[in-house]
Short mmCIF file of C-alpha atoms in Angstrom, two decimals:
data_model
loop_
_atom_site.label_atom_id
_atom_site.label_comp_id
_atom_site.label_asym_id
_atom_site.label_seq_id
_atom_site.Cartn_x
_atom_site.Cartn_y
_atom_site.Cartn_z
CA ASP A 30 5.95 -50.13 3.95
CA ALA A 31 5.92 -46.40 4.44
CA GLY A 32 9.61 -45.90 5.05
CA ILE A 33 10.37 -42.21 5.56
CA THR A 34 7.77 -39.56 4.98
CA GLN A 35 8.01 -35.78 4.95
CA SER A 36 5.34 -33.16 5.28
CA PRO A 37 4.42 -30.82 3.90
CA ARG A 38 5.80 -31.57 0.43
CA TYR A 39 5.35 -27.91 -0.62
CA LYS A 40 5.22 -24.81 1.55
CA ILE A 41 5.15 -21.14 0.81
CA THR A 42 5.75 -18.70 3.71
CA GLU A 43 6.74 -15.16 4.41
CA THR A 44 9.95 -13.79 5.88
CA GLY A 45 9.91 -13.83 9.65
CA ARG A 46 7.35 -16.60 10.04
CA GLN A 47 8.02 -19.88 11.87
CA VAL A 48 7.87 -23.01 9.81
CA THR A 49 8.12 -26.60 10.88
CA LEU A 50 8.91 -29.46 8.51
CA MET A 51 7.99 -32.88 9.68
CA CYS A 52 9.82 -36.14 9.20
CA HIS A 53 8.60 -39.60 10.21
CA GLN A 54 10.31 -42.99 9.71
CA THR A 55 8.91 -46.47 10.31
CA TRP A 56 12.18 -48.46 10.40
CA SER A 57 13.29 -47.53 13.90
CA HIS A 58 16.60 -46.34 12.56
CA SER A 59 18.82 -44.78 15.11
CA TYR A 60 20.17 -41.93 13.00
CA MET A 61 18.17 -39.21 11.38
CA PHE A 62 19.35 -36.29 9.34
CA TRP A 63 18.13 -33.07 7.72
CA TYR A 64 19.77 -31.86 4.53
CA ARG A 65 19.07 -28.91 2.28
CA GLN A 66 19.57 -29.11 -1.45
CA ASP A 67 20.52 -26.06 -3.43
CA LEU A 68 21.74 -25.79 -7.02
CA GLY A 69 25.51 -25.81 -7.06
CA HIS A 70 25.86 -26.89 -3.49
CA GLY A 71 24.52 -30.42 -3.63
CA LEU A 72 23.20 -31.65 -0.28
CA ARG A 73 24.34 -29.91 2.88
CA LEU A 74 23.79 -31.32 6.39
CA ILE A 75 21.82 -29.08 8.70
CA TYR A 76 21.39 -31.28 11.80
CA TYR A 77 21.51 -34.85 12.69
CA SER A 78 20.44 -37.04 15.58
CA ALA A 79 22.01 -40.34 16.80
CA ALA A 80 19.03 -41.27 18.99
CA ALA A 81 16.05 -39.82 20.80
CA ASP A 82 17.10 -36.67 22.71
CA ILE A 83 20.51 -36.59 21.08
CA THR A 84 21.06 -34.03 18.31
CA ASP A 85 24.12 -32.27 16.79
CA LYS A 86 24.89 -29.57 14.32
CA GLY A 87 25.88 -30.22 10.72
CA GLU A 88 27.50 -27.89 8.22
CA VAL A 89 24.75 -25.23 8.02
CA PRO A 90 22.71 -25.20 11.31
CA ASP A 91 22.23 -21.43 11.67
CA GLY A 92 18.55 -20.47 11.71
CA TYR A 93 17.30 -23.96 12.31
CA VAL A 94 16.14 -25.89 15.39
CA VAL A 95 15.52 -29.62 15.71
CA SER A 96 14.16 -31.93 18.35
CA ARG A 97 13.79 -35.70 18.69
CA SER A 98 11.52 -36.77 21.55
CA LYS A 99 10.66 -40.04 19.80
CA THR A 100 12.86 -42.22 17.67
CA GLU A 101 10.57 -42.09 14.66
CA ASN A 102 10.09 -38.32 14.38
CA PHE A 103 12.63 -35.61 13.71
CA PRO A 104 11.01 -32.14 13.02
CA LEU A 105 12.96 -29.26 11.65
CA THR A 106 11.88 -25.78 12.64
CA LEU A 107 12.82 -22.49 11.01
CA GLU A 108 12.17 -20.02 13.87
CA SER A 109 12.14 -16.90 11.72
CA ALA A 110 12.32 -17.81 8.02
CA THR A 111 14.51 -15.82 5.68
CA ARG A 112 14.69 -15.80 1.87
CA SER A 113 18.02 -17.62 1.99
CA GLN A 114 16.23 -20.59 3.50
CA THR A 115 14.29 -21.08 0.25
CA SER A 116 15.37 -24.63 -0.63
CA VAL A 117 14.42 -28.26 -0.92
CA TYR A 118 14.78 -30.02 2.42
CA PHE A 119 15.41 -33.74 2.67
CA CYS A 120 15.11 -35.88 5.76
CA ALA A 121 17.10 -39.10 5.86
CA SER A 122 17.65 -41.95 8.22
CA SER A 123 20.22 -44.77 8.68
CA GLU A 124 20.68 -47.70 10.87
CA GLY A 125 23.81 -45.99 12.31
CA GLN A 126 27.25 -47.45 12.74
CA GLY A 127 26.70 -50.36 10.50
CA VAL A 128 28.82 -51.66 7.66
CA SER A 129 26.88 -50.04 4.86
CA GLY A 130 25.85 -46.77 6.46
CA GLU A 131 23.29 -46.31 3.73
CA LEU A 132 21.15 -43.16 3.96
CA PHE A 133 17.49 -43.51 3.13
CA PHE A 134 15.92 -40.24 2.01
CA GLY A 135 12.40 -38.96 2.04
CA GLU A 136 10.90 -37.27 -1.05
CA GLY A 137 11.70 -33.78 0.08
CA SER A 138 9.86 -30.62 1.24
CA ARG A 139 10.10 -27.67 -1.09
CA LEU A 140 10.07 -24.44 0.89
CA THR A 141 9.69 -20.98 -0.59
CA VAL A 142 10.21 -17.96 1.64
CA LEU A 143 8.82 -14.69 0.11
CA GLN B 27 34.72 -25.02 1.68
CA GLN B 28 33.36 -28.03 -0.10
CA GLN B 29 34.77 -31.27 1.24
CA VAL B 30 33.96 -33.23 -1.92
CA LYS B 31 34.32 -31.67 -5.37
CA GLN B 32 32.37 -33.09 -8.21
CA SER B 33 32.53 -32.57 -11.99
CA PRO B 34 31.08 -32.02 -14.46
CA GLN B 35 27.99 -30.12 -13.44
CA SER B 36 26.06 -31.52 -16.38
CA LEU B 37 26.63 -34.16 -18.98
CA ILE B 38 24.84 -35.15 -22.21
CA VAL B 39 25.56 -38.51 -23.94
CA GLN B 40 23.95 -40.59 -26.58
CA LYS B 41 22.29 -43.91 -25.69
CA GLY B 42 25.00 -46.56 -25.38
CA GLY B 43 27.68 -43.98 -24.40
CA ILE B 44 29.74 -44.22 -21.21
CA PRO B 45 29.33 -41.11 -19.07
CA ILE B 46 32.01 -40.56 -16.42
CA ILE B 47 31.51 -38.40 -13.35
CA ASN B 48 34.51 -37.49 -11.22
CA CYS B 49 34.90 -36.58 -7.56
CA ALA B 50 37.86 -35.52 -5.47
CA TYR B 51 38.36 -35.13 -1.73
CA GLU B 52 41.05 -34.03 0.72
CA ASN B 53 40.16 -35.52 4.08
CA THR B 54 41.88 -38.90 4.55
CA ALA B 55 39.50 -39.74 7.42
CA PHE B 56 36.71 -40.54 4.95
CA ASP B 57 36.03 -44.26 5.03
CA TYR B 58 33.09 -44.88 2.69
CA PHE B 59 32.30 -43.38 -0.71
CA PRO B 60 28.72 -43.81 -2.02
CA TRP B 61 27.04 -42.60 -5.17
CA TYR B 62 23.42 -41.53 -5.04
CA GLN B 63 20.97 -41.20 -7.95
CA GLN B 64 18.12 -38.75 -7.83
CA PHE B 65 15.21 -38.47 -10.17
CA PRO B 66 13.13 -35.25 -10.45
CA GLY B 67 10.77 -34.80 -7.51
CA LYS B 68 12.33 -37.71 -5.57
CA GLY B 69 14.85 -38.13 -2.83
CA PRO B 70 18.30 -39.43 -3.61
CA ALA B 71 18.72 -43.20 -3.48
CA LEU B 72 21.89 -45.22 -3.06
CA LEU B 73 23.27 -46.50 -6.27
CA ILE B 74 26.63 -48.01 -5.47
CA ALA B 75 29.33 -47.52 -2.87
CA ILE B 76 33.04 -48.36 -2.30
CA ARG B 77 35.47 -48.48 0.58
CA PRO B 78 39.06 -47.06 0.16
CA ASP B 79 40.74 -50.43 0.39
CA VAL B 80 39.20 -51.42 -2.97
CA SER B 81 40.16 -49.92 -6.37
CA GLU B 82 37.10 -50.84 -8.32
CA LYS B 83 33.56 -51.97 -7.72
CA LYS B 84 31.05 -53.03 -10.32
CA GLU B 85 27.30 -53.51 -9.97
CA GLY B 86 25.52 -54.16 -13.19
CA ARG B 87 26.28 -51.28 -15.64
CA PHE B 88 27.64 -49.05 -12.86
CA THR B 89 31.31 -49.04 -11.88
CA ILE B 90 33.20 -46.99 -9.26
CA SER B 91 36.91 -46.53 -9.83
CA PHE B 92 38.80 -45.46 -6.76
CA ASN B 93 42.33 -43.93 -6.56
CA LYS B 94 43.32 -43.61 -2.98
CA SER B 95 46.71 -41.96 -3.59
CA ALA B 96 45.10 -39.29 -5.77
CA LYS B 97 42.05 -38.97 -3.49
CA GLN B 98 39.83 -39.33 -6.42
CA PHE B 99 36.90 -41.60 -7.40
CA SER B 100 34.67 -41.76 -10.38
CA LEU B 101 31.43 -43.32 -11.57
CA HIS B 102 31.18 -44.98 -14.99
CA ILE B 103 27.83 -45.98 -16.55
CA MET B 104 28.28 -48.60 -19.18
CA ASP B 105 25.82 -48.78 -22.09
CA SER B 106 23.85 -45.78 -20.78
CA GLN B 107 20.09 -45.72 -21.33
CA PRO B 108 17.57 -42.85 -21.35
CA GLY B 109 16.27 -44.20 -18.07
CA ASP B 110 19.61 -43.34 -16.44
CA SER B 111 18.87 -39.68 -16.93
CA ALA B 112 19.04 -38.27 -13.46
CA THR B 113 21.21 -36.28 -11.11
CA TYR B 114 24.11 -38.11 -9.60
CA PHE B 115 25.80 -37.24 -6.32
CA CYS B 116 29.03 -38.58 -4.99
CA ALA B 117 29.54 -38.52 -1.23
CA ALA B 118 32.15 -39.29 1.41
CA ARG B 119 31.58 -40.38 4.98
CA ARG B 120 33.55 -40.00 8.18
CA ASN B 121 32.73 -40.84 11.80
CA PHE B 122 30.08 -43.36 10.73
CA ASN B 123 27.39 -40.73 10.28
CA LYS B 124 28.71 -37.56 8.66
CA PHE B 125 28.18 -37.58 4.95
CA TYR B 126 29.57 -34.86 2.70
CA PHE B 127 28.08 -34.58 -0.74
CA GLY B 128 29.40 -33.30 -4.05
CA SER B 129 27.49 -30.61 -5.91
CA GLY B 130 25.79 -33.11 -8.25
CA THR B 131 25.97 -33.91 -11.98
CA LYS B 132 22.85 -33.75 -14.15
CA LEU B 133 23.03 -36.51 -16.70
CA ASN B 134 20.91 -36.52 -19.85
CA VAL B 135 21.09 -39.69 -22.00
CA LYS B 136 19.59 -39.00 -25.42
CA PRO B 137 17.77 -41.79 -27.25
#
């Protein structure tokens, strides 16, 4: 059972380059999320999606673009990477408006922008 | 402005001790308060959660205490073990899908 997988796990890029982080889930969960994790800030929501073709901004969306053409995939694109986007990025999914609302996280993608 | 404030940032206890991590919130629209545990190189995983109509929830050695009037909740780990060494995040949810996380507490349980 694959669950939720992220790729790449590690990425080094340069300022101004475009980067895409991939996220794939095998549970058919309705909701998918992108968080970034930075020391002292915990996890901050970048974007989320309630279903295919439905996306919405989180707390820190500037500089990021998402799409969700298929339920199982939710890629995150940094159109022109900046050093402040150096972070660990986590994709998560949940069944949606259920009782538990549990978030299931991937193992993270560590991005360094030079 | 952080919606959920967590303290302390780090905590060191001896094996068998009872570490306590505290969180506070302001928004009364939050309806679900989970705690997540994260080991190095891994994603966070749900540890235990509570709803605001309950004052305490216990699962094994982990207990959440919830004070609705004070808008505070805390995680207690009974008989802590070195294997509990991890980073712990509290969170609060509103609108079914918007989770706000605390800044995290790095726990080190010494043998």
